[in-house]
Amino acid sequence: MYTLLLWSKVAECVFTHKGIETATMQDVATEAKMGIATIFRFFPRKEKLVVAIATKKLETVLETFRSIAERLRSAFSPESCPSKKNPGGRAGPRARETAGILKQMRA
């Protein structure tokens, strides 16, 4: 597992530096100090390696979105809305937290 993670990190650097179209699997193998046959055993085509890297990146983004959605869900819970207990309609602590989250998202 560690080796696959290493390859994907190295490949990401190689692809970023040389470009996906220009970089070769040999470039990745050389940079990772591994034999090309070993890399081809796990990633028979460059496209498979590109997809593995993109998937890992998207998983991270998805986790971030899930975290933000959960924080927003709790911020908009019924107890954070103005009610008879809060006749002035002033923002409660959850509403202020939501404003902070939205401000971070815009930055």
PDB file of C-alpha atoms in Angstrom:
ATOM      1  CA  MET A   1       0.000   0.000   0.000  1.00  0.00           C
ATOM      2  CA  TYR A   2       2.823   2.393   0.901  1.00  0.00           C
ATOM      3  CA  THR A   3       4.492   1.707  -2.446  1.00  0.00           C
ATOM      4  CA  LEU A   4       1.323   2.549  -4.389  1.00  0.00           C
ATOM      5  CA  LEU A   5       0.998   5.783  -2.436  1.00  0.00           C
ATOM      6  CA  LEU A   6       4.627   6.608  -3.181  1.00  0.00           C
ATOM      7  CA  TRP A   7       4.159   5.926  -6.893  1.00  0.00           C
ATOM      8  CA  SER A   8       1.090   8.098  -7.086  1.00  0.00           C
ATOM      9  CA  LYS A   9       2.882  10.968  -5.315  1.00  0.00           C
ATOM     10  CA  VAL A  10       5.919  10.627  -7.573  1.00  0.00           C
ATOM     11  CA  ALA A  11       3.723  10.340 -10.667  1.00  0.00           C
ATOM     12  CA  GLU A  12       1.770  13.422  -9.631  1.00  0.00           C
ATOM     13  CA  CYS A  13       5.032  15.386  -9.396  1.00  0.00           C
ATOM     14  CA  VAL A  14       6.254  14.047 -12.759  1.00  0.00           C
ATOM     15  CA  PHE A  15       2.915  14.790 -14.457  1.00  0.00           C
ATOM     16  CA  THR A  16       2.827  18.274 -12.952  1.00  0.00           C
ATOM     17  CA  HIS A  17       6.386  19.022 -14.043  1.00  0.00           C
ATOM     18  CA  LYS A  18       6.347  17.463 -17.531  1.00  0.00           C
ATOM     19  CA  GLY A  19       2.640  17.423 -18.294  1.00  0.00           C
ATOM     20  CA  ILE A  20       0.450  14.324 -18.501  1.00  0.00           C
ATOM     21  CA  GLU A  21       0.794  13.999 -22.255  1.00  0.00           C
ATOM     22  CA  THR A  22       4.583  14.396 -22.298  1.00  0.00           C
ATOM     23  CA  ALA A  23       5.500  12.371 -19.196  1.00  0.00           C
ATOM     24  CA  THR A  24       6.108   8.662 -19.652  1.00  0.00           C
ATOM     25  CA  MET A  25       5.807   5.712 -17.344  1.00  0.00           C
ATOM     26  CA  GLN A  26       9.604   5.426 -17.611  1.00  0.00           C
ATOM     27  CA  ASP A  27       9.854   8.976 -16.216  1.00  0.00           C
ATOM     28  CA  VAL A  28       7.732   7.909 -13.250  1.00  0.00           C
ATOM     29  CA  ALA A  29       9.765   4.720 -12.735  1.00  0.00           C
ATOM     30  CA  THR A  30      13.051   6.608 -12.888  1.00  0.00           C
ATOM     31  CA  GLU A  31      11.878   9.260 -10.443  1.00  0.00           C
ATOM     32  CA  ALA A  32      10.494   6.596  -8.075  1.00  0.00           C
ATOM     33  CA  LYS A  33      13.732   4.605  -8.397  1.00  0.00           C
ATOM     34  CA  MET A  34      11.703   1.536  -9.368  1.00  0.00           C
ATOM     35  CA  GLY A  35      11.759  -0.804 -12.297  1.00  0.00           C
ATOM     36  CA  ILE A  36       9.324  -0.013 -15.079  1.00  0.00           C
ATOM     37  CA  ALA A  37       8.013  -3.601 -15.014  1.00  0.00           C
ATOM     38  CA  THR A  38       7.061  -3.241 -11.353  1.00  0.00           C
ATOM     39  CA  ILE A  39       5.033  -0.124 -12.035  1.00  0.00           C
ATOM     40  CA  PHE A  40       3.394  -1.693 -15.088  1.00  0.00           C
ATOM     41  CA  ARG A  41       2.326  -4.632 -12.926  1.00  0.00           C
ATOM     42  CA  PHE A  42       0.031  -2.321 -10.954  1.00  0.00           C
ATOM     43  CA  PHE A  43      -0.660   0.306 -13.625  1.00  0.00           C
ATOM     44  CA  PRO A  44      -0.591  -1.366 -17.058  1.00  0.00           C
ATOM     45  CA  ARG A  45      -1.318   1.962 -18.771  1.00  0.00           C
ATOM     46  CA  LYS A  46      -0.492   5.549 -17.928  1.00  0.00           C
ATOM     47  CA  GLU A  47      -4.193   6.391 -17.966  1.00  0.00           C
ATOM     48  CA  LYS A  48      -4.788   4.000 -15.045  1.00  0.00           C
ATOM     49  CA  LEU A  49      -2.182   5.863 -13.007  1.00  0.00           C
ATOM     50  CA  VAL A  50      -3.718   9.224 -13.927  1.00  0.00           C
ATOM     51  CA  VAL A  51      -7.150   7.972 -12.852  1.00  0.00           C
ATOM     52  CA  ALA A  52      -5.724   6.677  -9.549  1.00  0.00           C
ATOM     53  CA  ILE A  53      -4.209  10.092  -8.814  1.00  0.00           C
ATOM     54  CA  ALA A  54      -7.384  11.968  -9.799  1.00  0.00           C
ATOM     55  CA  THR A  55      -9.536   9.633  -7.697  1.00  0.00           C
ATOM     56  CA  LYS A  56      -7.377  10.215  -4.628  1.00  0.00           C
ATOM     57  CA  LYS A  57      -7.577  13.976  -5.138  1.00  0.00           C
ATOM     58  CA  LEU A  58     -11.355  13.853  -5.561  1.00  0.00           C
ATOM     59  CA  GLU A  59     -11.753  11.747  -2.404  1.00  0.00           C
ATOM     60  CA  THR A  60     -10.025  14.493  -0.435  1.00  0.00           C
ATOM     61  CA  VAL A  61     -12.263  17.172  -1.952  1.00  0.00           C
ATOM     62  CA  LEU A  62     -15.352  15.047  -1.298  1.00  0.00           C
ATOM     63  CA  GLU A  63     -14.379  14.657   2.385  1.00  0.00           C
ATOM     64  CA  THR A  64     -14.002  18.426   2.650  1.00  0.00           C
ATOM     65  CA  PHE A  65     -17.449  18.975   1.118  1.00  0.00           C
ATOM     66  CA  ARG A  66     -18.988  16.400   3.462  1.00  0.00           C
ATOM     67  CA  SER A  67     -17.437  18.141   6.448  1.00  0.00           C
ATOM     68  CA  ILE A  68     -18.728  21.540   5.310  1.00  0.00           C
ATOM     69  CA  ALA A  69     -22.194  20.104   4.615  1.00  0.00           C
ATOM     70  CA  GLU A  70     -22.351  18.571   8.101  1.00  0.00           C
ATOM     71  CA  ARG A  71     -21.308  21.842   9.715  1.00  0.00           C
ATOM     72  CA  LEU A  72     -23.912  23.734   7.694  1.00  0.00           C
ATOM     73  CA  ARG A  73     -26.582  21.149   8.490  1.00  0.00           C
ATOM     74  CA  SER A  74     -25.993  21.579  12.218  1.00  0.00           C
ATOM     75  CA  ALA A  75     -25.785  25.371  11.856  1.00  0.00           C
ATOM     76  CA  PHE A  76     -29.224  25.467  10.224  1.00  0.00           C
ATOM     77  CA  SER A  77     -30.865  23.199  12.738  1.00  0.00           C
ATOM     78  CA  PRO A  78     -34.216  24.420  14.140  1.00  0.00           C
ATOM     79  CA  GLU A  79     -32.646  25.649  17.381  1.00  0.00           C
ATOM     80  CA  SER A  80     -30.452  28.110  15.437  1.00  0.00           C
ATOM     81  CA  CYS A  81     -33.444  29.822  13.768  1.00  0.00           C
ATOM     82  CA  PRO A  82     -35.117  32.927  15.224  1.00  0.00           C
ATOM     83  CA  SER A  83     -38.054  32.003  17.431  1.00  0.00           C
ATOM     84  CA  LYS A  84     -40.265  33.333  20.203  1.00  0.00           C
ATOM     85  CA  LYS A  85     -37.316  32.855  22.554  1.00  0.00           C
ATOM     86  CA  ASN A  86     -35.311  35.162  20.293  1.00  0.00           C
ATOM     87  CA  PRO A  87     -37.872  37.868  19.407  1.00  0.00           C
ATOM     88  CA  GLY A  88     -35.346  40.319  17.987  1.00  0.00           C
ATOM     89  CA  GLY A  89     -34.330  37.774  15.388  1.00  0.00           C
ATOM     90  CA  ARG A  90     -30.669  38.262  16.251  1.00  0.00           C
ATOM     91  CA  ALA A  91     -28.260  35.667  15.013  1.00  0.00           C
ATOM     92  CA  GLY A  92     -27.501  32.941  17.500  1.00  0.00           C
ATOM     93  CA  PRO A  93     -24.143  31.218  17.890  1.00  0.00           C
ATOM     94  CA  ARG A  94     -24.873  28.664  15.161  1.00  0.00           C
ATOM     95  CA  ALA A  95     -25.855  31.343  12.681  1.00  0.00           C
ATOM     96  CA  ARG A  96     -22.604  33.191  13.438  1.00  0.00           C
ATOM     97  CA  GLU A  97     -20.714  29.930  12.933  1.00  0.00           C
ATOM     98  CA  THR A  98     -22.436  29.479   9.568  1.00  0.00           C
ATOM     99  CA  ALA A  99     -21.455  32.999   8.543  1.00  0.00           C
ATOM    100  CA  GLY A 100     -17.862  32.134   9.426  1.00  0.00           C
ATOM    101  CA  ILE A 101     -17.977  28.927   7.380  1.00  0.00           C
ATOM    102  CA  LEU A 102     -19.407  30.755   4.377  1.00  0.00           C
ATOM    103  CA  LYS A 103     -16.747  33.455   4.703  1.00  0.00           C
ATOM    104  CA  GLN A 104     -14.014  30.757   4.688  1.00  0.00           C
ATOM    105  CA  MET A 105     -15.533  29.136   1.608  1.00  0.00           C
ATOM    106  CA  ARG A 106     -15.439  32.462  -0.275  1.00  0.00           C
ATOM    107  CA  ALA A 107     -11.781  33.103   0.635  1.00  0.00           C
TER     108      ALA A 107
END
